[in-house]
Amino acid sequence: MAESSCHGLPIIVAHYDLQGHPRLTEHWNLAILASHQTVHIFEVRGNSDSFTYMPELNIASPLNQMSNYRGGCHVGYMPADSVERIREKLRDVPVVKYGSYWDGQIWCMNAIKLLKEEGYIFPKMNEPHVRKELAEDMERWQQAEDTIDERLLARK
C-alpha cells in the first residue's frame, strides 16, 4: 500500500451530522486515510450509559459516500505499519459513562493529545483549530467542493 506522502498516512478528525440527536449536532472520530477505498476509523459509540471505544479497520467505503459525513480536519500523519499499534494505544484514552458533559468529541481531542505524544499529530494542533477547520470543511461540503479526505487523497 502506497503512503499518501513522505510523511505517511493522513490522520483526520472526521465530522458527521447527527440530525435528530437530542443534545449534539455533530459526531467526531479519528480516521486514517489509507486510500480512497480503505479508511481506518477510531471512535466512541453509544450513549452516556453505553459509550464504548470502537475501532474499525479497513472500512471499504470512501468517507464521502457516508450520508452524514460533512468533512474533516487534517491533524497529522502516521506510518502505514503503525495502524494496529495505534488501534491498541487508543484503548488508553478514557471513556466516560454517565457524564452529561462528556461525548465523542472530548474522546477525540484526548486521542489527539495521546497521538501528539507519539509524534503523529501536528505540534500546534488544538481544539479551536480543529473546530475552525471542521466548520470550513463543512462549508466546502455544502458548496459541493472537495472535502479534506478528497483533497488529501488526490495527492496520491
PDB file of C-alpha atoms in Angstrom:
ATOM      1  CA  MET A   1       0.000   0.000   0.000  1.00  0.00           C
ATOM      2  CA  ALA A   2       1.497   3.320  -1.038  1.00  0.00           C
ATOM      3  CA  GLU A   3       1.646   6.016   1.570  1.00  0.00           C
ATOM      4  CA  SER A   4      -0.067   9.269   0.723  1.00  0.00           C
ATOM      5  CA  SER A   5       3.043  11.363   1.226  1.00  0.00           C
ATOM      6  CA  CYS A   6       6.554  11.094   2.527  1.00  0.00           C
ATOM      7  CA  HIS A   7       5.010  11.654   5.977  1.00  0.00           C
ATOM      8  CA  GLY A   8       2.768   8.579   5.951  1.00  0.00           C
ATOM      9  CA  LEU A   9      -0.991   8.154   6.025  1.00  0.00           C
ATOM     10  CA  PRO A  10      -3.098  11.246   6.761  1.00  0.00           C
ATOM     11  CA  ILE A  11      -4.966  11.370  10.062  1.00  0.00           C
ATOM     12  CA  ILE A  12      -8.132  13.462  10.107  1.00  0.00           C
ATOM     13  CA  VAL A  13     -10.871  14.316  12.550  1.00  0.00           C
ATOM     14  CA  ALA A  14     -13.946  13.310  10.555  1.00  0.00           C
ATOM     15  CA  HIS A  15     -17.159  15.202  11.195  1.00  0.00           C
ATOM     16  CA  TYR A  16     -20.680  13.727  10.903  1.00  0.00           C
ATOM     17  CA  ASP A  17     -24.111  15.350  11.135  1.00  0.00           C
ATOM     18  CA  LEU A  18     -26.306  13.987  13.947  1.00  0.00           C
ATOM     19  CA  GLN A  19     -29.744  15.051  12.763  1.00  0.00           C
ATOM     20  CA  GLY A  20     -32.355  14.312  15.385  1.00  0.00           C
ATOM     21  CA  HIS A  21     -29.939  13.876  18.313  1.00  0.00           C
ATOM     22  CA  PRO A  22     -31.428  15.483  21.443  1.00  0.00           C
ATOM     23  CA  ARG A  23     -28.218  17.269  22.512  1.00  0.00           C
ATOM     24  CA  LEU A  24     -25.402  17.034  19.981  1.00  0.00           C
ATOM     25  CA  THR A  25     -25.371  18.264  16.407  1.00  0.00           C
ATOM     26  CA  GLU A  26     -22.192  16.546  15.255  1.00  0.00           C
ATOM     27  CA  HIS A  27     -20.128  13.422  15.897  1.00  0.00           C
ATOM     28  CA  TRP A  28     -16.350  13.265  15.518  1.00  0.00           C
ATOM     29  CA  ASN A  29     -13.961  10.380  15.053  1.00  0.00           C
ATOM     30  CA  LEU A  30     -10.379   9.891  14.003  1.00  0.00           C
ATOM     31  CA  ALA A  31      -9.901   8.472  10.534  1.00  0.00           C
ATOM     32  CA  ILE A  32      -6.673   7.279   8.965  1.00  0.00           C
ATOM     33  CA  LEU A  33      -6.853   7.527   5.188  1.00  0.00           C
ATOM     34  CA  ALA A  34      -5.028   4.570   3.662  1.00  0.00           C
ATOM     35  CA  SER A  35      -6.640   5.007   0.221  1.00  0.00           C
ATOM     36  CA  HIS A  36      -9.903   6.106  -1.395  1.00  0.00           C
ATOM     37  CA  GLN A  37     -11.378   2.715  -0.506  1.00  0.00           C
ATOM     38  CA  THR A  38      -9.619   1.981   2.794  1.00  0.00           C
ATOM     39  CA  VAL A  39     -10.241   4.103   5.857  1.00  0.00           C
ATOM     40  CA  HIS A  40      -9.439   3.153   9.454  1.00  0.00           C
ATOM     41  CA  ILE A  41     -11.947   4.626  11.920  1.00  0.00           C
ATOM     42  CA  PHE A  42     -11.348   5.134  15.654  1.00  0.00           C
ATOM     43  CA  GLU A  43     -14.243   6.429  17.728  1.00  0.00           C
ATOM     44  CA  VAL A  44     -16.525   6.181  20.714  1.00  0.00           C
ATOM     45  CA  ARG A  45     -20.080   4.990  20.030  1.00  0.00           C
ATOM     46  CA  GLY A  46     -23.147   4.724  22.165  1.00  0.00           C
ATOM     47  CA  ASN A  47     -24.967   6.898  24.649  1.00  0.00           C
ATOM     48  CA  SER A  48     -23.871   8.272  28.006  1.00  0.00           C
ATOM     49  CA  ASP A  49     -24.598   4.912  29.661  1.00  0.00           C
ATOM     50  CA  SER A  50     -23.029   2.748  26.955  1.00  0.00           C
ATOM     51  CA  PHE A  51     -20.087   4.660  25.420  1.00  0.00           C
ATOM     52  CA  THR A  52     -17.532   2.209  24.030  1.00  0.00           C
ATOM     53  CA  TYR A  53     -14.309   2.603  22.064  1.00  0.00           C
ATOM     54  CA  MET A  54     -14.940   1.091  18.626  1.00  0.00           C
ATOM     55  CA  PRO A  55     -12.051   0.849  16.169  1.00  0.00           C
ATOM     56  CA  GLU A  56     -12.915  -0.298  12.656  1.00  0.00           C
ATOM     57  CA  LEU A  57     -10.025  -1.247  10.447  1.00  0.00           C
ATOM     58  CA  ASN A  58     -10.218  -1.384   6.660  1.00  0.00           C
ATOM     59  CA  ILE A  59     -13.613   0.201   6.087  1.00  0.00           C
ATOM     60  CA  ALA A  60     -14.110  -0.394   2.380  1.00  0.00           C
ATOM     61  CA  SER A  61     -16.121   2.741   1.709  1.00  0.00           C
ATOM     62  CA  PRO A  62     -14.981   6.276   0.966  1.00  0.00           C
ATOM     63  CA  LEU A  63     -15.930   8.752   3.679  1.00  0.00           C
ATOM     64  CA  ASN A  64     -17.638  10.978   1.144  1.00  0.00           C
ATOM     65  CA  GLN A  65     -20.134   8.181   0.399  1.00  0.00           C
ATOM     66  CA  MET A  66     -21.363   8.101   4.008  1.00  0.00           C
ATOM     67  CA  SER A  67     -24.630  10.052   4.036  1.00  0.00           C
ATOM     68  CA  ASN A  68     -23.935  12.012   7.231  1.00  0.00           C
ATOM     69  CA  TYR A  69     -20.219  12.762   6.611  1.00  0.00           C
ATOM     70  CA  ARG A  70     -19.569  16.519   6.464  1.00  0.00           C
ATOM     71  CA  GLY A  71     -15.791  16.827   6.040  1.00  0.00           C
ATOM     72  CA  GLY A  72     -12.890  16.919   8.431  1.00  0.00           C
ATOM     73  CA  CYS A  73      -9.686  18.451   9.699  1.00  0.00           C
ATOM     74  CA  HIS A  74      -6.210  17.164   8.835  1.00  0.00           C
ATOM     75  CA  VAL A  75      -4.393  16.702  12.152  1.00  0.00           C
ATOM     76  CA  GLY A  76      -1.297  14.641  11.303  1.00  0.00           C
ATOM     77  CA  TYR A  77       0.351  11.669   9.609  1.00  0.00           C
ATOM     78  CA  MET A  78       1.332   8.188  10.684  1.00  0.00           C
ATOM     79  CA  PRO A  79       3.321   5.324   9.145  1.00  0.00           C
ATOM     80  CA  ALA A  80       1.147   2.721   7.430  1.00  0.00           C
ATOM     81  CA  ASP A  81       2.664  -0.033   9.560  1.00  0.00           C
ATOM     82  CA  SER A  82       1.530   1.681  12.804  1.00  0.00           C
ATOM     83  CA  VAL A  83      -2.239   1.373  12.357  1.00  0.00           C
ATOM     84  CA  GLU A  84      -2.617  -1.751  14.521  1.00  0.00           C
ATOM     85  CA  ARG A  85      -0.379  -0.315  17.257  1.00  0.00           C
ATOM     86  CA  ILE A  86      -2.407   2.908  17.275  1.00  0.00           C
ATOM     87  CA  ARG A  87      -5.643   0.918  17.468  1.00  0.00           C
ATOM     88  CA  GLU A  88      -4.361  -0.627  20.695  1.00  0.00           C
ATOM     89  CA  LYS A  89      -2.818   2.609  22.002  1.00  0.00           C
ATOM     90  CA  LEU A  90      -6.145   4.435  21.668  1.00  0.00           C
ATOM     91  CA  ARG A  91      -7.645   1.966  24.146  1.00  0.00           C
ATOM     92  CA  ASP A  92      -5.738   4.048  26.745  1.00  0.00           C
ATOM     93  CA  VAL A  93      -7.932   7.091  26.039  1.00  0.00           C
ATOM     94  CA  PRO A  94     -10.503   7.226  28.859  1.00  0.00           C
ATOM     95  CA  VAL A  95     -14.151   6.573  28.042  1.00  0.00           C
ATOM     96  CA  VAL A  96     -16.531   8.259  30.479  1.00  0.00           C
ATOM     97  CA  LYS A  97     -20.001   6.841  31.069  1.00  0.00           C
ATOM     98  CA  TYR A  98     -22.849   8.691  32.792  1.00  0.00           C
ATOM     99  CA  GLY A  99     -21.123  12.068  32.360  1.00  0.00           C
ATOM    100  CA  SER A 100     -23.589  14.615  30.971  1.00  0.00           C
ATOM    101  CA  TYR A 101     -20.690  16.811  29.826  1.00  0.00           C
ATOM    102  CA  TRP A 102     -18.734  14.029  28.083  1.00  0.00           C
ATOM    103  CA  ASP A 103     -19.068  12.839  24.470  1.00  0.00           C
ATOM    104  CA  GLY A 104     -17.132  11.509  21.491  1.00  0.00           C
ATOM    105  CA  GLN A 105     -15.735  14.937  20.685  1.00  0.00           C
ATOM    106  CA  ILE A 106     -13.958  15.013  24.045  1.00  0.00           C
ATOM    107  CA  TRP A 107     -12.677  11.475  23.441  1.00  0.00           C
ATOM    108  CA  CYS A 108     -11.419  12.544  20.012  1.00  0.00           C
ATOM    109  CA  MET A 109      -9.497  15.532  21.410  1.00  0.00           C
ATOM    110  CA  ASN A 110      -7.989  13.322  24.145  1.00  0.00           C
ATOM    111  CA  ALA A 111      -6.988  10.812  21.449  1.00  0.00           C
ATOM    112  CA  ILE A 112      -5.295  13.638  19.540  1.00  0.00           C
ATOM    113  CA  LYS A 113      -3.335  14.588  22.670  1.00  0.00           C
ATOM    114  CA  LEU A 114      -2.199  10.982  23.099  1.00  0.00           C
ATOM    115  CA  LEU A 115      -1.158  10.679  19.447  1.00  0.00           C
ATOM    116  CA  LYS A 116       0.624  14.032  19.670  1.00  0.00           C
ATOM    117  CA  GLU A 117       2.839  12.491  22.385  1.00  0.00           C
ATOM    118  CA  GLU A 118       3.619   9.726  19.854  1.00  0.00           C
ATOM    119  CA  GLY A 119       4.660  12.345  17.292  1.00  0.00           C
ATOM    120  CA  TYR A 120       1.813  11.670  14.834  1.00  0.00           C
ATOM    121  CA  ILE A 121      -0.118  14.919  15.329  1.00  0.00           C
ATOM    122  CA  PHE A 122       0.983  18.334  14.113  1.00  0.00           C
ATOM    123  CA  PRO A 123       2.619  20.134  17.073  1.00  0.00           C
ATOM    124  CA  LYS A 124       0.315  23.154  17.172  1.00  0.00           C
ATOM    125  CA  MET A 125      -2.936  21.198  16.763  1.00  0.00           C
ATOM    126  CA  ASN A 126      -5.579  22.165  19.340  1.00  0.00           C
ATOM    127  CA  GLU A 127      -9.346  22.166  19.765  1.00  0.00           C
ATOM    128  CA  PRO A 128     -10.016  25.723  18.491  1.00  0.00           C
ATOM    129  CA  HIS A 129      -8.076  24.918  15.297  1.00  0.00           C
ATOM    130  CA  VAL A 130      -9.967  21.630  14.829  1.00  0.00           C
ATOM    131  CA  ARG A 131     -13.337  23.354  15.285  1.00  0.00           C
ATOM    132  CA  LYS A 132     -12.399  26.129  12.829  1.00  0.00           C
ATOM    133  CA  GLU A 133     -11.233  23.647  10.180  1.00  0.00           C
ATOM    134  CA  LEU A 134     -14.315  21.436  10.642  1.00  0.00           C
ATOM    135  CA  ALA A 135     -16.592  24.453  10.112  1.00  0.00           C
ATOM    136  CA  GLU A 136     -14.658  25.432   6.977  1.00  0.00           C
ATOM    137  CA  ASP A 137     -14.755  21.898   5.559  1.00  0.00           C
ATOM    138  CA  MET A 138     -18.493  21.640   6.248  1.00  0.00           C
ATOM    139  CA  GLU A 139     -18.903  24.841   4.256  1.00  0.00           C
ATOM    140  CA  ARG A 140     -16.947  23.217   1.404  1.00  0.00           C
ATOM    141  CA  TRP A 141     -19.215  20.158   1.634  1.00  0.00           C
ATOM    142  CA  GLN A 142     -22.312  22.394   1.467  1.00  0.00           C
ATOM    143  CA  GLN A 143     -20.888  24.051  -1.666  1.00  0.00           C
ATOM    144  CA  ALA A 144     -20.202  20.600  -3.224  1.00  0.00           C
ATOM    145  CA  GLU A 145     -16.449  21.236  -3.134  1.00  0.00           C
ATOM    146  CA  ASP A 146     -13.868  18.595  -2.219  1.00  0.00           C
ATOM    147  CA  THR A 147     -13.640  17.814   1.482  1.00  0.00           C
ATOM    148  CA  ILE A 148     -10.344  17.155   3.276  1.00  0.00           C
ATOM    149  CA  ASP A 149     -10.271  13.428   2.503  1.00  0.00           C
ATOM    150  CA  GLU A 150     -10.745  14.058  -1.212  1.00  0.00           C
ATOM    151  CA  ARG A 151      -8.075  16.769  -1.250  1.00  0.00           C
ATOM    152  CA  LEU A 152      -5.541  14.664   0.661  1.00  0.00           C
ATOM    153  CA  LEU A 153      -6.152  11.507  -1.367  1.00  0.00           C
ATOM    154  CA  ALA A 154      -5.971  13.427  -4.660  1.00  0.00           C
ATOM    155  CA  ARG A 155      -2.248  13.846  -3.927  1.00  0.00           C
ATOM    156  CA  LYS A 156      -1.690  10.084  -4.212  1.00  0.00           C
TER     157      LYS A 156
END
